[in-house]
Amino acid sequence: MSQFLPERVVCNGEAFRLYISKEQIDTRVAELGGIINREYADNKPILIGILNGSFIFLADLMRHISIPCEVDFYKLSSYGDEKVSSGLVTERKMLDASIEGRHVIIVEDIIDTGLSMDYLLKKIKDQKPASVKVITLLHKPDATRYDVQIDHVGFEIPTLFVLGYGLDYAQEGRNLAQIYVLDSND
Ligand code: PRP
């Protein structure tokens, strides 16, 4: 069955156009998986996906990891149903795993202002892991106001509102297989 790969989509009444194709995403995610295989060849990492947005990236990334690894999830929310951050991070699900002494890889879909990652890194480091790295599919460097650690980035993008491949607009659009940009960003 072929995937639904439209050039344009409408989500919650707003028009979006294709920005990063499935082919570009697949290529980059495979490269990032290869980087993890090399960096953690001797250390079984635990990947921590930040819900909700990271679930598709994390699932694809893990399928490119050929070394032993584990996964757990942390759920944060700072955007609610809006296009801009509320400035307040809400913690909705804690980790189940103990990460003390573990090699942790935090997996995000996007780092925008950096507020969520700033909050999360403090929480994770408080639990005394052996090491922490941050991998994000997207990063908006011009929007990032917090001096957060970012180890690997899939794509650096300008300050545009993007949708799909896990990223939502008012909770919709996460199922899109490609990444789209809001037309009215122009
Ligand atoms: C998004 C995204 C990151 C965060 C990035 O989450 O998944 O966690 O915003 O923005 P920041 O760098 O400005 O903090 P959101 O709060 O929208 O929740 P979601 O993952 O459930 O969509």
Short mmCIF file of N, CA and C in Angstrom, two decimals, residues 15-119:
data_model
loop_
_atom_site.label_atom_id
_atom_site.label_comp_id
_atom_site.label_asym_id
_atom_site.label_seq_id
_atom_site.Cartn_x
_atom_site.Cartn_y
_atom_site.Cartn_z
N ALA A 15 -3.78 26.23 5.60
CA ALA A 15 -3.11 25.59 4.47
C ALA A 15 -1.62 25.44 4.74
N PHE A 16 -1.10 24.27 4.42
CA PHE A 16 0.33 23.97 4.58
C PHE A 16 0.86 23.40 3.26
N ARG A 17 2.15 23.64 2.98
CA ARG A 17 2.76 23.05 1.78
C ARG A 17 3.98 22.21 2.19
N LEU A 18 4.36 21.29 1.30
CA LEU A 18 5.47 20.38 1.58
C LEU A 18 6.75 21.15 1.88
N TYR A 19 7.46 20.72 2.90
CA TYR A 19 8.70 21.41 3.29
C TYR A 19 9.88 20.43 3.34
N ILE A 20 9.71 19.28 3.98
CA ILE A 20 10.77 18.25 3.99
C ILE A 20 10.11 16.93 3.57
N SER A 21 10.60 16.37 2.46
CA SER A 21 9.94 15.20 1.87
C SER A 21 10.25 13.91 2.66
N LYS A 22 9.46 12.90 2.39
CA LYS A 22 9.67 11.60 3.02
C LYS A 22 11.07 11.07 2.70
N GLU A 23 11.50 11.28 1.46
CA GLU A 23 12.83 10.79 1.05
C GLU A 23 13.93 11.49 1.85
N GLN A 24 13.80 12.81 2.01
CA GLN A 24 14.81 13.56 2.79
C GLN A 24 14.80 13.09 4.25
N ILE A 25 13.61 12.89 4.80
CA ILE A 25 13.50 12.46 6.20
C ILE A 25 14.12 11.07 6.36
N ASP A 26 13.75 10.15 5.47
CA ASP A 26 14.25 8.77 5.59
C ASP A 26 15.78 8.74 5.54
N THR A 27 16.36 9.52 4.61
CA THR A 27 17.82 9.54 4.46
C THR A 27 18.48 10.04 5.73
N ARG A 28 17.94 11.14 6.25
CA ARG A 28 18.57 11.76 7.44
C ARG A 28 18.40 10.89 8.69
N VAL A 29 17.21 10.29 8.84
CA VAL A 29 16.97 9.45 10.02
C VAL A 29 17.90 8.24 9.99
N ALA A 30 18.13 7.68 8.80
CA ALA A 30 19.07 6.56 8.68
C ALA A 30 20.48 7.01 9.08
N GLU A 31 20.88 8.20 8.66
CA GLU A 31 22.22 8.71 9.04
C GLU A 31 22.31 8.87 10.56
N LEU A 32 21.26 9.40 11.17
CA LEU A 32 21.29 9.60 12.63
C LEU A 32 21.36 8.26 13.35
N GLY A 33 20.65 7.26 12.84
CA GLY A 33 20.73 5.92 13.43
C GLY A 33 22.15 5.38 13.36
N GLY A 34 22.82 5.62 12.22
CA GLY A 34 24.20 5.18 12.05
C GLY A 34 25.13 5.85 13.05
N ILE A 35 24.89 7.13 13.32
CA ILE A 35 25.71 7.87 14.29
C ILE A 35 25.55 7.23 15.68
N ILE A 36 24.32 6.91 16.05
CA ILE A 36 24.09 6.29 17.37
C ILE A 36 24.78 4.92 17.43
N ASN A 37 24.68 4.16 16.36
CA ASN A 37 25.36 2.84 16.35
C ASN A 37 26.85 2.98 16.61
N ARG A 38 27.45 4.01 16.02
CA ARG A 38 28.90 4.20 16.22
C ARG A 38 29.21 4.73 17.62
N GLU A 39 28.43 5.73 18.08
CA GLU A 39 28.75 6.37 19.36
C GLU A 39 28.49 5.46 20.56
N TYR A 40 27.55 4.51 20.41
CA TYR A 40 27.16 3.69 21.57
C TYR A 40 27.48 2.21 21.37
N ALA A 41 28.46 1.93 20.51
CA ALA A 41 28.80 0.53 20.21
C ALA A 41 29.12 -0.25 21.48
N ASP A 42 29.71 0.43 22.48
CA ASP A 42 30.11 -0.28 23.71
C ASP A 42 29.20 0.03 24.90
N ASN A 43 28.18 0.82 24.72
CA ASN A 43 27.34 1.25 25.84
C ASN A 43 25.87 1.18 25.45
N LYS A 44 25.16 0.23 26.01
CA LYS A 44 23.73 0.12 25.66
C LYS A 44 22.99 1.39 26.09
N PRO A 45 22.49 2.18 25.14
CA PRO A 45 21.81 3.42 25.52
C PRO A 45 20.33 3.19 25.84
N ILE A 46 19.75 4.14 26.56
CA ILE A 46 18.30 4.18 26.71
C ILE A 46 17.81 5.44 26.01
N LEU A 47 16.96 5.26 25.03
CA LEU A 47 16.40 6.39 24.30
C LEU A 47 15.16 6.86 25.06
N ILE A 48 15.09 8.17 25.29
CA ILE A 48 13.92 8.72 25.98
C ILE A 48 13.19 9.62 25.01
N GLY A 49 12.04 9.15 24.57
CA GLY A 49 11.22 9.92 23.64
C GLY A 49 10.37 10.91 24.41
N ILE A 50 10.30 12.13 23.88
CA ILE A 50 9.48 13.16 24.54
C ILE A 50 8.14 13.24 23.80
N LEU A 51 7.13 12.76 24.50
CA LEU A 51 5.78 12.72 23.91
C LEU A 51 5.12 14.08 23.94
N ASN A 52 4.20 14.37 23.02
CA ASN A 52 3.78 13.42 22.01
C ASN A 52 4.64 13.45 20.74
N GLY A 53 5.19 14.60 20.44
CA GLY A 53 5.71 14.86 19.10
C GLY A 53 6.76 13.89 18.59
N SER A 54 7.56 13.29 19.48
CA SER A 54 8.73 12.52 19.02
C SER A 54 8.40 11.09 18.60
N PHE A 55 7.15 10.65 18.77
CA PHE A 55 6.92 9.21 18.67
C PHE A 55 7.21 8.62 17.29
N ILE A 56 6.97 9.38 16.23
CA ILE A 56 7.22 8.83 14.89
C ILE A 56 8.71 8.84 14.58
N PHE A 57 9.37 9.95 14.87
CA PHE A 57 10.82 10.04 14.68
C PHE A 57 11.51 8.95 15.48
N LEU A 58 11.14 8.80 16.73
CA LEU A 58 11.77 7.80 17.60
C LEU A 58 11.57 6.39 17.04
N ALA A 59 10.36 6.10 16.58
CA ALA A 59 10.08 4.75 16.06
C ALA A 59 10.93 4.48 14.82
N ASP A 60 11.05 5.46 13.93
CA ASP A 60 11.87 5.26 12.73
C ASP A 60 13.35 5.19 13.08
N LEU A 61 13.78 6.08 13.97
CA LEU A 61 15.19 6.10 14.38
C LEU A 61 15.61 4.76 14.97
N MET A 62 14.77 4.23 15.86
CA MET A 62 15.12 2.96 16.53
C MET A 62 15.30 1.83 15.54
N ARG A 63 14.58 1.89 14.43
CA ARG A 63 14.69 0.80 13.45
C ARG A 63 15.97 0.89 12.63
N HIS A 64 16.73 1.98 12.83
CA HIS A 64 18.07 2.07 12.23
C HIS A 64 19.16 1.80 13.25
N ILE A 65 18.77 1.46 14.46
CA ILE A 65 19.76 1.17 15.51
C ILE A 65 19.93 -0.34 15.58
N SER A 66 21.18 -0.78 15.40
CA SER A 66 21.44 -2.21 15.32
C SER A 66 22.15 -2.73 16.57
N ILE A 67 22.46 -1.85 17.51
CA ILE A 67 23.09 -2.26 18.77
C ILE A 67 21.99 -2.43 19.83
N PRO A 68 22.25 -3.13 20.94
CA PRO A 68 21.23 -3.25 21.98
C PRO A 68 20.85 -1.86 22.51
N CYS A 69 19.57 -1.61 22.69
CA CYS A 69 19.12 -0.33 23.24
C CYS A 69 17.77 -0.54 23.90
N GLU A 70 17.40 0.44 24.74
CA GLU A 70 16.10 0.40 25.41
C GLU A 70 15.36 1.70 25.11
N VAL A 71 14.10 1.75 25.48
CA VAL A 71 13.32 2.96 25.25
C VAL A 71 12.39 3.25 26.43
N ASP A 72 12.20 4.52 26.71
CA ASP A 72 11.18 4.95 27.67
C ASP A 72 10.66 6.31 27.20
N PHE A 73 9.63 6.79 27.87
CA PHE A 73 8.99 8.04 27.41
C PHE A 73 8.75 9.00 28.57
N TYR A 74 8.84 10.27 28.21
CA TYR A 74 8.55 11.36 29.13
C TYR A 74 7.54 12.21 28.40
N LYS A 75 6.54 12.67 29.06
CA LYS A 75 5.54 13.48 28.35
C LYS A 75 5.49 14.88 28.92
N LEU A 76 5.78 15.83 28.03
CA LEU A 76 5.75 17.25 28.40
C LEU A 76 4.79 17.96 27.46
N SER A 77 4.33 19.11 27.90
CA SER A 77 3.53 19.93 26.99
C SER A 77 3.79 21.39 27.30
N SER A 78 4.09 22.17 26.26
CA SER A 78 4.25 23.61 26.48
C SER A 78 3.46 24.44 25.48
N TYR A 79 2.94 23.79 24.43
CA TYR A 79 2.25 24.54 23.38
C TYR A 79 0.73 24.47 23.47
N GLY A 80 0.20 23.47 24.19
CA GLY A 80 -1.25 23.31 24.19
C GLY A 80 -1.71 23.20 22.75
N ASP A 81 -2.76 23.94 22.39
CA ASP A 81 -3.25 23.88 21.01
C ASP A 81 -2.80 25.07 20.19
N GLU A 82 -1.82 25.83 20.69
CA GLU A 82 -1.42 27.07 20.02
C GLU A 82 -0.19 26.86 19.13
N LYS A 83 0.10 27.90 18.31
CA LYS A 83 1.29 27.83 17.45
C LYS A 83 2.52 28.39 18.17
N VAL A 84 2.32 29.10 19.25
CA VAL A 84 3.45 29.63 20.01
C VAL A 84 3.45 29.05 21.42
N SER A 85 4.64 28.93 21.98
CA SER A 85 4.79 28.31 23.30
C SER A 85 4.06 29.11 24.36
N SER A 86 3.45 28.38 25.31
CA SER A 86 2.79 29.06 26.43
C SER A 86 3.84 29.63 27.39
N GLY A 87 5.09 29.19 27.27
CA GLY A 87 6.14 29.62 28.18
C GLY A 87 6.16 28.83 29.47
N LEU A 88 5.28 27.87 29.56
CA LEU A 88 5.14 27.07 30.78
C LEU A 88 5.18 25.60 30.39
N VAL A 89 6.06 24.85 31.02
CA VAL A 89 6.14 23.41 30.71
C VAL A 89 5.27 22.64 31.69
N THR A 90 4.41 21.79 31.16
CA THR A 90 3.60 20.93 32.01
C THR A 90 4.09 19.50 31.86
N GLU A 91 4.33 18.84 33.01
CA GLU A 91 4.82 17.47 33.00
C GLU A 91 3.62 16.55 33.08
N ARG A 92 3.47 15.67 32.09
CA ARG A 92 2.25 14.85 32.04
C ARG A 92 2.53 13.37 32.26
N LYS A 93 3.77 12.93 32.03
CA LYS A 93 4.12 11.53 32.31
C LYS A 93 5.58 11.48 32.67
N MET A 94 5.90 10.80 33.78
CA MET A 94 7.28 10.66 34.22
C MET A 94 7.89 9.41 33.58
N LEU A 95 9.21 9.27 33.73
CA LEU A 95 9.87 8.05 33.27
C LEU A 95 9.49 6.87 34.15
N ASP A 96 9.42 5.69 33.56
CA ASP A 96 9.25 4.47 34.35
C ASP A 96 10.62 3.89 34.71
N ALA A 97 11.56 3.98 33.76
CA ALA A 97 12.88 3.37 33.97
C ALA A 97 13.72 4.19 34.95
N SER A 98 14.63 3.49 35.64
CA SER A 98 15.64 4.19 36.42
C SER A 98 16.80 4.48 35.47
N ILE A 99 17.25 5.73 35.42
CA ILE A 99 18.32 6.07 34.46
C ILE A 99 19.64 6.35 35.16
N GLU A 100 19.69 6.13 36.48
CA GLU A 100 20.94 6.35 37.20
C GLU A 100 22.03 5.43 36.60
N GLY A 101 23.15 6.02 36.24
CA GLY A 101 24.27 5.25 35.69
C GLY A 101 24.07 4.80 34.24
N ARG A 102 22.96 5.21 33.62
CA ARG A 102 22.68 4.79 32.24
C ARG A 102 23.13 5.84 31.23
N HIS A 103 23.32 5.39 29.99
CA HIS A 103 23.65 6.30 28.89
C HIS A 103 22.34 6.70 28.20
N VAL A 104 21.96 7.94 28.42
CA VAL A 104 20.64 8.43 28.00
C VAL A 104 20.75 9.23 26.70
N ILE A 105 19.84 8.94 25.79
CA ILE A 105 19.71 9.77 24.57
C ILE A 105 18.29 10.35 24.58
N ILE A 106 18.19 11.65 24.74
CA ILE A 106 16.87 12.30 24.69
C ILE A 106 16.51 12.52 23.22
N VAL A 107 15.32 12.08 22.84
CA VAL A 107 14.90 12.16 21.43
C VAL A 107 13.71 13.12 21.33
N GLU A 108 13.91 14.22 20.63
CA GLU A 108 12.86 15.24 20.44
C GLU A 108 12.50 15.36 18.97
N ASP A 109 11.29 15.80 18.71
CA ASP A 109 10.91 16.12 17.33
C ASP A 109 11.43 17.50 16.95
N ILE A 110 11.34 18.45 17.89
CA ILE A 110 11.76 19.82 17.56
C ILE A 110 12.22 20.56 18.81
N ILE A 111 13.28 21.35 18.64
CA ILE A 111 13.68 22.31 19.67
C ILE A 111 13.44 23.69 19.07
N ASP A 112 12.56 24.42 19.73
CA ASP A 112 12.13 25.73 19.24
C ASP A 112 12.75 26.79 20.16
N THR A 113 12.03 27.22 21.18
CA THR A 113 12.63 28.17 22.11
C THR A 113 13.71 27.51 22.97
N GLY A 114 13.60 26.19 23.16
CA GLY A 114 14.53 25.47 24.04
C GLY A 114 14.00 25.32 25.46
N LEU A 115 12.83 25.91 25.72
CA LEU A 115 12.25 25.86 27.06
C LEU A 115 12.05 24.41 27.55
N SER A 116 11.44 23.58 26.70
CA SER A 116 11.16 22.19 27.11
C SER A 116 12.46 21.44 27.39
N MET A 117 13.46 21.62 26.51
CA MET A 117 14.72 20.88 26.68
C MET A 117 15.48 21.38 27.90
N ASP A 118 15.43 22.68 28.15
CA ASP A 118 16.08 23.24 29.34
C ASP A 118 15.50 22.59 30.60
N TYR A 119 14.19 22.51 30.64
CA TYR A 119 13.47 21.91 31.77
C TYR A 119 13.84 20.43 31.91
#
